[in-house]
Short mmCIF file of C-alpha atoms in Angstrom, two decimals:
data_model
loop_
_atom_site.label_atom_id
_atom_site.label_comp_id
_atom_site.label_asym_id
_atom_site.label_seq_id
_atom_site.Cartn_x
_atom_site.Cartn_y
_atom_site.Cartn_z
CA UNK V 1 -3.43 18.99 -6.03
CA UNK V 2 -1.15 20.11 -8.76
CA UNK V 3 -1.58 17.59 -12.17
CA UNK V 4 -4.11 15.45 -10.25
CA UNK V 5 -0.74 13.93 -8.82
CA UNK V 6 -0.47 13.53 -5.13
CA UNK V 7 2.94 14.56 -4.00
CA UNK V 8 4.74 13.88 -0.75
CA UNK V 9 8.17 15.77 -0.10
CA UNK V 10 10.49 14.38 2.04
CA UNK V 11 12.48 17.50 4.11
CA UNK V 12 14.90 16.98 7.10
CA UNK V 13 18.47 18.51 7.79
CA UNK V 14 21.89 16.91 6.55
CA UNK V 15 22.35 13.31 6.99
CA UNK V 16 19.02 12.35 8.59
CA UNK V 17 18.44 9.19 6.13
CA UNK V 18 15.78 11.11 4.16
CA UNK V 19 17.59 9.20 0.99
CA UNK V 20 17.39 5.89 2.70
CA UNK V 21 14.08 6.29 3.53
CA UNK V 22 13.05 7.73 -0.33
CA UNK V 23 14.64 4.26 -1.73
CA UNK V 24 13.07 1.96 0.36
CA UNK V 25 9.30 3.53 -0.27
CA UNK V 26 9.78 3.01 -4.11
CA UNK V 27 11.83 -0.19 -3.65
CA UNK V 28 14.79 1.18 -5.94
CA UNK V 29 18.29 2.48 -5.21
CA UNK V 30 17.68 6.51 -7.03
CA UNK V 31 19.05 7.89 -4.37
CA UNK V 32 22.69 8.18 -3.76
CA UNK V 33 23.00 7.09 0.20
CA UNK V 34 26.48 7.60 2.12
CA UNK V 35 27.15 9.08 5.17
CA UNK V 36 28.63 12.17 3.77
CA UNK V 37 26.68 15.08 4.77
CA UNK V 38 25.11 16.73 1.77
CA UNK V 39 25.33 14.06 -0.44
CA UNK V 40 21.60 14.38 -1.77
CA UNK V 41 21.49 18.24 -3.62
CA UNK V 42 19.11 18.17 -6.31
CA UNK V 43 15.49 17.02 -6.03
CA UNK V 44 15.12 13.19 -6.68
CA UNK V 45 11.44 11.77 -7.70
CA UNK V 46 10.02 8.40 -7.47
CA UNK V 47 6.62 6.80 -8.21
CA UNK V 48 5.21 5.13 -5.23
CA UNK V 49 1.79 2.25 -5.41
CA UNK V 50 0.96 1.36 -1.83
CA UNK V 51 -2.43 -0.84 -1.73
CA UNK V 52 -3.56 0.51 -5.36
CA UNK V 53 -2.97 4.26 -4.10
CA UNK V 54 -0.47 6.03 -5.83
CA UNK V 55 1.87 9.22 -5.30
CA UNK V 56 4.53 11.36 -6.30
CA UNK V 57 7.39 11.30 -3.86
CA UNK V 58 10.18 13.83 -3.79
CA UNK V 59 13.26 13.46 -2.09
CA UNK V 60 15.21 16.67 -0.88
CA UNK V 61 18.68 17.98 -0.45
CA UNK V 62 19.53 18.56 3.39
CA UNK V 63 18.56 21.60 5.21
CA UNK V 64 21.34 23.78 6.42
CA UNK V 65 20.46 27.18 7.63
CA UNK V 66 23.09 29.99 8.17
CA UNK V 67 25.30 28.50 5.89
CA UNK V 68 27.41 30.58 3.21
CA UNK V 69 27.48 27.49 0.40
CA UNK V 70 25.49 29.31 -2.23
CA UNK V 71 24.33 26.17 -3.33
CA UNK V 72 23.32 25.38 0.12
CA UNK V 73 20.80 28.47 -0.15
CA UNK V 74 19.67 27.07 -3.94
CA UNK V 75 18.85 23.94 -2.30
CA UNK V 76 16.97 25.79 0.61
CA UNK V 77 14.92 28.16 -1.98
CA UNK V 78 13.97 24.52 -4.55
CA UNK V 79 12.87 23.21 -0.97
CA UNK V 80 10.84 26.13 -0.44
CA UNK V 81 8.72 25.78 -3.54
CA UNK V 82 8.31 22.07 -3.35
CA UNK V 83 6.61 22.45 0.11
CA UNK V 84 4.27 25.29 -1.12
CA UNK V 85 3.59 22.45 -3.74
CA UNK V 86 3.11 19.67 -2.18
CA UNK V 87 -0.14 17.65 -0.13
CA UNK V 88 2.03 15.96 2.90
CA UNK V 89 5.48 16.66 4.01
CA UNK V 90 7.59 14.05 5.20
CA UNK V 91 9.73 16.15 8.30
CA UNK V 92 12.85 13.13 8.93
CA UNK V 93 14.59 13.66 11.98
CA UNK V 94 17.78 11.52 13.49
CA UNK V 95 16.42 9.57 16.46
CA UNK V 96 20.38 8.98 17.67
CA UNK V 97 21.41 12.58 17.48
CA UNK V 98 18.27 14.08 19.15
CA UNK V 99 16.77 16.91 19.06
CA UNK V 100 18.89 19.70 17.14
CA UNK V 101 18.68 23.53 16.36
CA UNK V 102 17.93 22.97 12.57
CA UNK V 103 15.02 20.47 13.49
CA UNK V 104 13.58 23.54 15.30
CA UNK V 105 13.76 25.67 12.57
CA UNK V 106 12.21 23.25 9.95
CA UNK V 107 9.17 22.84 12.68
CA UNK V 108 8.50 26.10 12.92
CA UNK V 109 8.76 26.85 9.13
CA UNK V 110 6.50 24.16 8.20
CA UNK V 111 3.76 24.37 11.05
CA UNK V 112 3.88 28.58 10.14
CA UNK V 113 3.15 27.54 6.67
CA UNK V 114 0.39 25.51 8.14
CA UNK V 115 1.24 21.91 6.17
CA UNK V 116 0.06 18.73 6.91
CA UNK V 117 3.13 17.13 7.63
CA UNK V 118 4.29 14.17 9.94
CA UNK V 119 7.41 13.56 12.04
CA UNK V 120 9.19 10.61 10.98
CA UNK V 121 12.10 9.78 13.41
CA UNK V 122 14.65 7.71 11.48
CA UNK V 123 17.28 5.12 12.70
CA UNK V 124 15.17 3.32 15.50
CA UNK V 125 17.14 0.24 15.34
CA UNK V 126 15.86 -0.53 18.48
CA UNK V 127 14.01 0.11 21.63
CA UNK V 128 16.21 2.49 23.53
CA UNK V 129 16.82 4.87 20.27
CA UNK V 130 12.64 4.32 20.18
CA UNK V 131 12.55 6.14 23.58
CA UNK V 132 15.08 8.51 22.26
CA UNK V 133 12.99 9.63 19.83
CA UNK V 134 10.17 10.68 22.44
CA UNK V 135 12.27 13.57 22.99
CA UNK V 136 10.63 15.51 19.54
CA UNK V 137 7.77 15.60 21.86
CA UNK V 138 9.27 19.09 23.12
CA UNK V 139 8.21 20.39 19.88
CA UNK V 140 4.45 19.95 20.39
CA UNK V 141 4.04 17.22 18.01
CA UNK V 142 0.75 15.05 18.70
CA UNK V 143 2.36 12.07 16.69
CA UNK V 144 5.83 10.81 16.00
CA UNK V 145 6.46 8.18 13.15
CA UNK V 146 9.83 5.90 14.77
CA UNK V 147 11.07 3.86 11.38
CA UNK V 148 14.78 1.85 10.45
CA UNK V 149 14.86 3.10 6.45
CA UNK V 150 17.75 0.70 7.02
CA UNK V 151 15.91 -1.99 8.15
CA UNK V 152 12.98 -1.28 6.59
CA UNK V 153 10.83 -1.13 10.22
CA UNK V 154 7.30 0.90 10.40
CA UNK V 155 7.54 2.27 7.18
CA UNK V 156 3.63 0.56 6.61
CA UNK V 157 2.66 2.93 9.36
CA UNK V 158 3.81 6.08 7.36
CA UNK V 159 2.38 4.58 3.94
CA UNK V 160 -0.73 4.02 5.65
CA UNK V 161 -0.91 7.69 6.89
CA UNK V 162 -0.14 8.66 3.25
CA UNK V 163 -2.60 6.73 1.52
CA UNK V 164 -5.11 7.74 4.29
CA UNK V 165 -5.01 11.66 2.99
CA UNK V 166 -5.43 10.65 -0.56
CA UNK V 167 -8.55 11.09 -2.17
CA UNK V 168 -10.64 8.34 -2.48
CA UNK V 169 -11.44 6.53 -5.12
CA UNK V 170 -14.46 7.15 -8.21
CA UNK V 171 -16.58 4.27 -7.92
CA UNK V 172 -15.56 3.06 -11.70
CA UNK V 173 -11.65 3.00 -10.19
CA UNK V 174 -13.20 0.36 -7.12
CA UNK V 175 -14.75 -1.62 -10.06
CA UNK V 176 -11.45 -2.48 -11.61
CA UNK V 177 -9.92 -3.28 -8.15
CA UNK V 178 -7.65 -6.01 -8.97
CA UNK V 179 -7.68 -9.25 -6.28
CA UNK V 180 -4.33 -9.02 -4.16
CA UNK V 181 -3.08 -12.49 -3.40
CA UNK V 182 -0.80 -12.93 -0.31
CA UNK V 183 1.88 -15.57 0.24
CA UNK V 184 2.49 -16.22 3.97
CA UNK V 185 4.97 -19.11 5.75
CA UNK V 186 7.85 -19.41 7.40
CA UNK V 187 11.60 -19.02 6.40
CA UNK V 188 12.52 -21.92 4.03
CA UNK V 189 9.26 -23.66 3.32
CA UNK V 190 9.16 -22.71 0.12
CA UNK V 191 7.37 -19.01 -0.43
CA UNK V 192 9.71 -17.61 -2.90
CA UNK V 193 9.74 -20.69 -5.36
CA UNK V 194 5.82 -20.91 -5.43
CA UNK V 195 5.89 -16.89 -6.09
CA UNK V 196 8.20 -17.73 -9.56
CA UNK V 197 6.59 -20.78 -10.24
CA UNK V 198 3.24 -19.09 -10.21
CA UNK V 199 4.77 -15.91 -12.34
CA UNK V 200 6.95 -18.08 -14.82
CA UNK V 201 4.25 -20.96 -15.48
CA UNK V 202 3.39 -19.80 -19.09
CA UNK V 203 2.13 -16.62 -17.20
CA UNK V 204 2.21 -12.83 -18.52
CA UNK V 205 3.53 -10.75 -16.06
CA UNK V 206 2.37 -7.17 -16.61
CA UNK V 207 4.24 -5.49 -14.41
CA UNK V 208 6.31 -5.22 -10.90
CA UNK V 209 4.93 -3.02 -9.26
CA UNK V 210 7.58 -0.88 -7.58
CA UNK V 211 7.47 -0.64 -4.28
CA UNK V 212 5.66 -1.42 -0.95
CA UNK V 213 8.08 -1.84 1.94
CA UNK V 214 10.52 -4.50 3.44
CA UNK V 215 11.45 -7.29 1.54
CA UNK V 216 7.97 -7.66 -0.19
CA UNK V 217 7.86 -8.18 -3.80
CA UNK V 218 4.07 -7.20 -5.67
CA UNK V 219 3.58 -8.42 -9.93
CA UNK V 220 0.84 -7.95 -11.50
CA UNK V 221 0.09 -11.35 -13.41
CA UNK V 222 -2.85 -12.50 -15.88
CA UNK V 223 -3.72 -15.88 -15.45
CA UNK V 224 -6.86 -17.19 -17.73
CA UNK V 225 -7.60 -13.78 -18.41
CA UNK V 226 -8.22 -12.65 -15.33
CA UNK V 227 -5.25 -9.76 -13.38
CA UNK V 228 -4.14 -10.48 -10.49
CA UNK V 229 -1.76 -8.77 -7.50
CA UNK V 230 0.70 -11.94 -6.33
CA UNK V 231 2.92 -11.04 -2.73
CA UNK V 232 5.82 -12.55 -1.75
CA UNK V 233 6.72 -11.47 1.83
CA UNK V 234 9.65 -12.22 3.92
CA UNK V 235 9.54 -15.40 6.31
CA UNK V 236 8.76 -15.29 9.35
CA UNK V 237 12.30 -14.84 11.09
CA UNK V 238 14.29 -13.48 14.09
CA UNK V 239 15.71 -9.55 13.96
CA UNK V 240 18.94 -9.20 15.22
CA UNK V 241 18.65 -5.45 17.29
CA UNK V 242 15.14 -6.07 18.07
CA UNK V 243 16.15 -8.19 21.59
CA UNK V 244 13.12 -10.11 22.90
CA UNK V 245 10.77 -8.60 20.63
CA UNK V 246 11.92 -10.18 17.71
CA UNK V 247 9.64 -12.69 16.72
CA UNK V 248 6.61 -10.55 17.50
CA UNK V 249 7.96 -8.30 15.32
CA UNK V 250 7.92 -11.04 12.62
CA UNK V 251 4.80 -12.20 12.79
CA UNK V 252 3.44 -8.94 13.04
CA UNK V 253 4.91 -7.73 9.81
CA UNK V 254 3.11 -11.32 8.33
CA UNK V 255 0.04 -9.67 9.67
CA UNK V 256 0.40 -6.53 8.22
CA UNK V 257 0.48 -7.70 4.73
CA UNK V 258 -2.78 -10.11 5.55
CA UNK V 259 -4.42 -7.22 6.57
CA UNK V 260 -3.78 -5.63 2.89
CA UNK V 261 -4.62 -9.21 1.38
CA UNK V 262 -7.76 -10.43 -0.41
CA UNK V 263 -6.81 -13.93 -0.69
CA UNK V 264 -3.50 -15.31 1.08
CA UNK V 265 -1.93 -18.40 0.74
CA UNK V 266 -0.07 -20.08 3.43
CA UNK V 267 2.44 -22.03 2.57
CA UNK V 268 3.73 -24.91 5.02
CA UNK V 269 6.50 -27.49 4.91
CA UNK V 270 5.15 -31.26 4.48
CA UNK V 271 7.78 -32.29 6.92
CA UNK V 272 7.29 -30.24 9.89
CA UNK V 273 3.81 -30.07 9.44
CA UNK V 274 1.05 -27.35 11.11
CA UNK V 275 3.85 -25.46 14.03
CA UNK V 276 2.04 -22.72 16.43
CA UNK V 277 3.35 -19.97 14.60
CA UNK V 278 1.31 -21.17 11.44
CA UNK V 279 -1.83 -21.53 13.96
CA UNK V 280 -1.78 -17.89 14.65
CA UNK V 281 -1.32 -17.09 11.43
CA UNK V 282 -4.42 -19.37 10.24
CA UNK V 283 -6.39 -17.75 12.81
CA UNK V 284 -5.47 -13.93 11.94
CA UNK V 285 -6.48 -14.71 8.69
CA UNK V 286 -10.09 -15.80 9.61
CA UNK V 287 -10.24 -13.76 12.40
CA UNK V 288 -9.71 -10.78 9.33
CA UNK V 289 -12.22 -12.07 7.29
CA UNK V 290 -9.76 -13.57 4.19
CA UNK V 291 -10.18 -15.69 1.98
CA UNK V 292 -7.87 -18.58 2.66
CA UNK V 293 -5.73 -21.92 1.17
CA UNK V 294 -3.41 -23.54 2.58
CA UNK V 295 -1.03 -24.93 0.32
CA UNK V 296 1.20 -28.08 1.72
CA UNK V 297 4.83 -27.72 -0.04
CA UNK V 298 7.88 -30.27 -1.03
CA UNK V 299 4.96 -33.02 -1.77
CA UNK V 300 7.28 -34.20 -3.88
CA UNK V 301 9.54 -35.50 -0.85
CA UNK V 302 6.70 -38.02 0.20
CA UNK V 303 6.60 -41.60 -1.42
CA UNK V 304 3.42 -41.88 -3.39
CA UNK V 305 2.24 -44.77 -1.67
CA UNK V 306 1.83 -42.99 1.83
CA UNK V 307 0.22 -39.77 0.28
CA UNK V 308 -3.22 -40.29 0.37
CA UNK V 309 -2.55 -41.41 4.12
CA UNK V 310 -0.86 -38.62 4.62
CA UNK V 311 -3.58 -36.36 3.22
CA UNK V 312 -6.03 -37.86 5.16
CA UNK V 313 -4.06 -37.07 8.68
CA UNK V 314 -3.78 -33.07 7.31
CA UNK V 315 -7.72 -33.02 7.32
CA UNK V 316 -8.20 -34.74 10.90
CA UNK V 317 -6.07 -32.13 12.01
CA UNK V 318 -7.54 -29.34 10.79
CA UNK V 319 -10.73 -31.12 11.90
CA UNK V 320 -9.68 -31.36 15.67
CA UNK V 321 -7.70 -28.92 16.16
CA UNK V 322 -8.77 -26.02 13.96
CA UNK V 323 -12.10 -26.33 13.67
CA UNK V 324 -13.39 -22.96 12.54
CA UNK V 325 -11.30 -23.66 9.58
CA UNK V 326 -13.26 -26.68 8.40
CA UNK V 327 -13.91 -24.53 4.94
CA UNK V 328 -10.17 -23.79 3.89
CA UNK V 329 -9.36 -26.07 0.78
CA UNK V 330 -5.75 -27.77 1.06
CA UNK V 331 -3.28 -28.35 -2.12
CA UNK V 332 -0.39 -30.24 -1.56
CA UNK V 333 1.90 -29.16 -3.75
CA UNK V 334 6.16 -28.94 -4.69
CA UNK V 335 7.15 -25.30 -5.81
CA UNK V 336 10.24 -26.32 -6.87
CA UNK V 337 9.06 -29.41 -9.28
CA UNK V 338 5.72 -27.27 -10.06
CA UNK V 339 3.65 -29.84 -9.36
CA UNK V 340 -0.22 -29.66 -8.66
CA UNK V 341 0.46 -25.82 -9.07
CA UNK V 342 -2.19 -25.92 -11.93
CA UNK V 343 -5.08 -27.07 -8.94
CA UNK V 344 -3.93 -24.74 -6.56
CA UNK V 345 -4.73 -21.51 -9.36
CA UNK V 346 -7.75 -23.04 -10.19
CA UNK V 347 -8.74 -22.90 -5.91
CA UNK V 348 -7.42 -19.62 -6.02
CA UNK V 349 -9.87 -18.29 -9.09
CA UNK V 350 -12.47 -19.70 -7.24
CA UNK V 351 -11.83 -18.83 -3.63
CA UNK V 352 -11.64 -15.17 -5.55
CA UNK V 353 -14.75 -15.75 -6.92
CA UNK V 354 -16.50 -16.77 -3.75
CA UNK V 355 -15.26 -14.12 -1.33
CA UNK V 356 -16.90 -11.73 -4.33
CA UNK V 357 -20.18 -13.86 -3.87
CA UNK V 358 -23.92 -12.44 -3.62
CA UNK V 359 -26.62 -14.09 -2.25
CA UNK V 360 -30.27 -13.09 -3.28
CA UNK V 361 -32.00 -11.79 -0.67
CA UNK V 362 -35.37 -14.12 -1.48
CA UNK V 363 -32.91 -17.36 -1.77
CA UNK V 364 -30.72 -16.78 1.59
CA UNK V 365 -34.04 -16.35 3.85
CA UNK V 366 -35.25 -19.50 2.28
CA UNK V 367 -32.34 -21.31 4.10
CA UNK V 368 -32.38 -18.93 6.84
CA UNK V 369 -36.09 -19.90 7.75
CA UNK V 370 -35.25 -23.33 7.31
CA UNK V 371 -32.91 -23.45 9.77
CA UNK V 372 -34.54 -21.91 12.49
CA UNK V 373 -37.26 -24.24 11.83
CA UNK V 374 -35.35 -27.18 11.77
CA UNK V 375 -33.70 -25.71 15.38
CA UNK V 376 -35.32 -22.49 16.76
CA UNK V 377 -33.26 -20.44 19.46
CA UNK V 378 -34.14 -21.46 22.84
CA UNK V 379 -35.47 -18.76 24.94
CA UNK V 380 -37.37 -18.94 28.16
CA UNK V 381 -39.37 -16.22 28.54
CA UNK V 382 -40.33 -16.92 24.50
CA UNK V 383 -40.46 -13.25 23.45
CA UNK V 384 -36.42 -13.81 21.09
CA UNK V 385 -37.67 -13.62 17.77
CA UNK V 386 -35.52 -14.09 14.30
CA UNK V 387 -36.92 -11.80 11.34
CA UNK V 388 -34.68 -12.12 8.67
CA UNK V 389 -31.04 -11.64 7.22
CA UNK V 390 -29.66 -10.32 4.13
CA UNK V 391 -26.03 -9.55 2.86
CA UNK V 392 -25.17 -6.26 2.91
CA UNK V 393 -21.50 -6.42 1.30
CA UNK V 394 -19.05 -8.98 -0.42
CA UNK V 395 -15.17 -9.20 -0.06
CA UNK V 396 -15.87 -10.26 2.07
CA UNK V 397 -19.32 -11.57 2.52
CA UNK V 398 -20.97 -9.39 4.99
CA UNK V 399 -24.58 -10.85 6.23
CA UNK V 400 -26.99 -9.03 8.19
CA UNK V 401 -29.64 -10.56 10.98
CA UNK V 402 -32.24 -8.82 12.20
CA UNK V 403 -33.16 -10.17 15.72
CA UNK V 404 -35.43 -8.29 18.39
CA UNK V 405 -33.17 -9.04 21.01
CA UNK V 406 -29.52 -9.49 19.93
CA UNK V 407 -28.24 -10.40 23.56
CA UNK V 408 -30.16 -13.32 23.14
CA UNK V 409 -28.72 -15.13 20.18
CA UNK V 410 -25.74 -17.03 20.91
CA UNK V 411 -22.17 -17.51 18.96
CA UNK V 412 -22.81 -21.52 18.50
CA UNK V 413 -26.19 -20.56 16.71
CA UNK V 414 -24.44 -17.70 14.82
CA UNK V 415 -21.70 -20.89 13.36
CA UNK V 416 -24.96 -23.19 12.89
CA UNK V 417 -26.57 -20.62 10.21
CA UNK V 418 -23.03 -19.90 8.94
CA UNK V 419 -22.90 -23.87 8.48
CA UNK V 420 -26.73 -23.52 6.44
CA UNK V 421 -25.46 -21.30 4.31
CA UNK V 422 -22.11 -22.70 2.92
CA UNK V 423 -24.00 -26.36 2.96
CA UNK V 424 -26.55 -24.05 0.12
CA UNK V 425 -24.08 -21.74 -1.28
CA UNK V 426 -20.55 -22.56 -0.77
CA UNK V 427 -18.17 -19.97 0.20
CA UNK V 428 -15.37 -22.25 -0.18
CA UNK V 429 -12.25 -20.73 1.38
CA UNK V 430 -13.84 -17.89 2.25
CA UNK V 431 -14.19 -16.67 5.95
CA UNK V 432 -18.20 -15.11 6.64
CA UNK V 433 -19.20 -11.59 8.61
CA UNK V 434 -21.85 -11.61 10.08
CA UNK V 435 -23.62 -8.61 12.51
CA UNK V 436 -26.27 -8.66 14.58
CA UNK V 437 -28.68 -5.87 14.32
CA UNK V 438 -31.78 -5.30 16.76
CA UNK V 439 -35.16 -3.80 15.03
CA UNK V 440 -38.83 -3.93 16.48
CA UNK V 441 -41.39 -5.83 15.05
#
């Protein structure tokens, strides 16, 4: 790499979106967009942070060959040198227009240079230009990225691929990761107001971090000395153009920015209560080993006599009907008056703190062989023995047991030492791994 910067050039012929699609991966409008062709001439740069990996990204003019335009062939020559330059090329094609003689070209320039590049079809508003862009197949390409710069669709999917080819971090850079706090919910229950309150509560922001995709936001914030990475993401919503995929698509750009989550909060209305959309969200989040708070907005609508009533009905329901969420800690709260917003930082320090927990060895087997005393695994031929466990990872917290037949130990008895050990140790709002390794004697 060239200045220890990794750089990523985005190439394409005239009027392809490559602009559309440089702005939306650093969140800012550089790039002059219009539907002009050759509207983009000189090279454009932007700084791009995607899950604490960063890159250079260069945006392009369009590629014209066999044209007389002089600066045409300038354009074509700057091109040129930025690919010899570069670590990934960006190759944006027009899924509506197909397949044309200049795509061809730029293939066979950039697999004869031998480049790691990627074929990101552009303008898949929906399905049928999705199965349009299929047709780039012809070219011999093993994988095709199919992305709306417009509307901002799959553009995680070529970030991820980025970020993928970047060299990984020293092990002093994974020190200084800083927590990344997710704020999940539906439209209108209150995400964006708890993302300023949180920022503006006698907070110093450090920075915005420019850009992810979609309509997330990402600041930096210190609260009591400690950094932290606060997310607002988009509610969960309809897509017009997506037909009857629409609210899977939702809810699976929710999940995406879980996935890239330490800690998320999920924010609900008081009125409307726990809906099956916030169930599956719940239960990605366990299933994904997160930590996890669910914070109960517009507590300021109730009347104070029926709140701790109310309260009380919020943990019987999680009790019945979400059971393997008996650990996440509950705020009730009112973005908008910034009420009870002091408690729910406090849970979210120490929810951090937890899913960053270690367990001595010597201490966890103390519990561990306490509990199989207190209610050893049933076996009838009486050859299942338990040796030990140990925790082999935090963030989360990753536990190890070593069985001599791990067919033979049961998910119920996997929940009742899970139960042992946040009785001893806590783990508040934090969601436990645990694996199952066989050994001899």
């Amino acid at each position: 790499m060239r200045n220890n910067e990794f750089k990523v050039v985005i190439v394409g012929r005239e009027n392809v979106g490559k602009s559309s699609l440089f702005n939306k991966l650093i969140s800012q409008h550089k790039a002059i967009v219009d539907d002009y062709p050759g509207v983009t001439r000189d090279m454009i740069e932007g700084d791009v942070n995607w899950l604490g990996r960063k890159f250079k990204l260069i945006d392009t003019g369009g590629i014209l060959y066999d044209n007389p335009d002089k600066i045409k062939k300038l354009v074509l020559k700057q091109i040129d040198y930025l690919i010899d330059n570069c670590d990934i090329v960006l190759f944006v094609v027009d899924a509506i227009t197909g397949l044309q003689p200049d795509d061809k070209k730029i293939y066979e320039y950039l697999k004869k240079n031998n480049k790691n590049f990627i074929v990101v079809a552009n303008k898949c508003d929906n399905e049928n230009i999705v199965n349009n862009a299929y047709e780039f197949y012809k070219l011999g390409i093993e994988k095709i990225f199919t992305v709306s710069a417009e509307h901002s669709l799959n553009l995680d999917s070529v970030l991820d691929y980025i970020i993928s080819n970047i060299p990984l971090k020293t092990e002093k850079e994974e020190k200084e990761k800083i927590p990344r706090i997710t704020i999940t919910g539906k439209e209108n229950v209150g995400k964006s107001s708890l993302f300023n309150a949180l920022l503006n509560k006698e907070r110093v922001i450090v920075t915005d971090i420019p850009g992810t995709t979609r309509d997330v936001i990402d600041s930096e914030v210190v609260i009591k000395n400690k950094k932290f990475i606060f997310v607002d993401t988009a509610g969960i919503k309809k897509r017009k153009n997506i037909k009857e995929k629409v609210v899977e698509f939702s809810i699976g750009r929710a999940f995406a920015n879980i996935k890239r989550s330490d800690i998320v909060i999920h924010i609900i209305d008081v009125i409307d209560g726990i809906l099956e959309t916030d169930k599956k969200i719940l239960g990605y989040i366990h299933d994904n080993y997160k930590g996890i708070i669910l914070a109960v907005n517009k507590w300021d609508l109730i009347d104070v006599k029926e709140r701790e009533k109310l309260k009380q009905k919020y943990y019987d329901y999680i009790k019945k009907n979400l059971p393997f969420l008996d650990f996440m800690p509950i705020v009730f709260i009112s973005a908008l008056k910034k009420s009870n917003l002091e408690k729910l930082i406090d849970i979210v320090i120490n929810v951090e703190n937890q899913y960053n927990q270690r367990v001595k060895t010597s201490s966890l087997n103390k519990i561990f062989e306490e509990a199989i005393f207190n209610k050893p695994v049933s076996s009838k031929d009486g050859r299942f023995r338990m040796f030990y466990m140990t925790q082999v990872s935090v963030a989360p917290p990753t536990f190890t047991i070593f069985v001599n037949k791990k067919e033979k130990i049961s998910s119920s008895y996997i929940k009742y030492i899970e139960n042992k050990i946040r009785e001893s140790f806590g783990f508040k709002g934090v969601s436990l791994k645990f694996k199952i390794k066989q050994k001899e004697k």
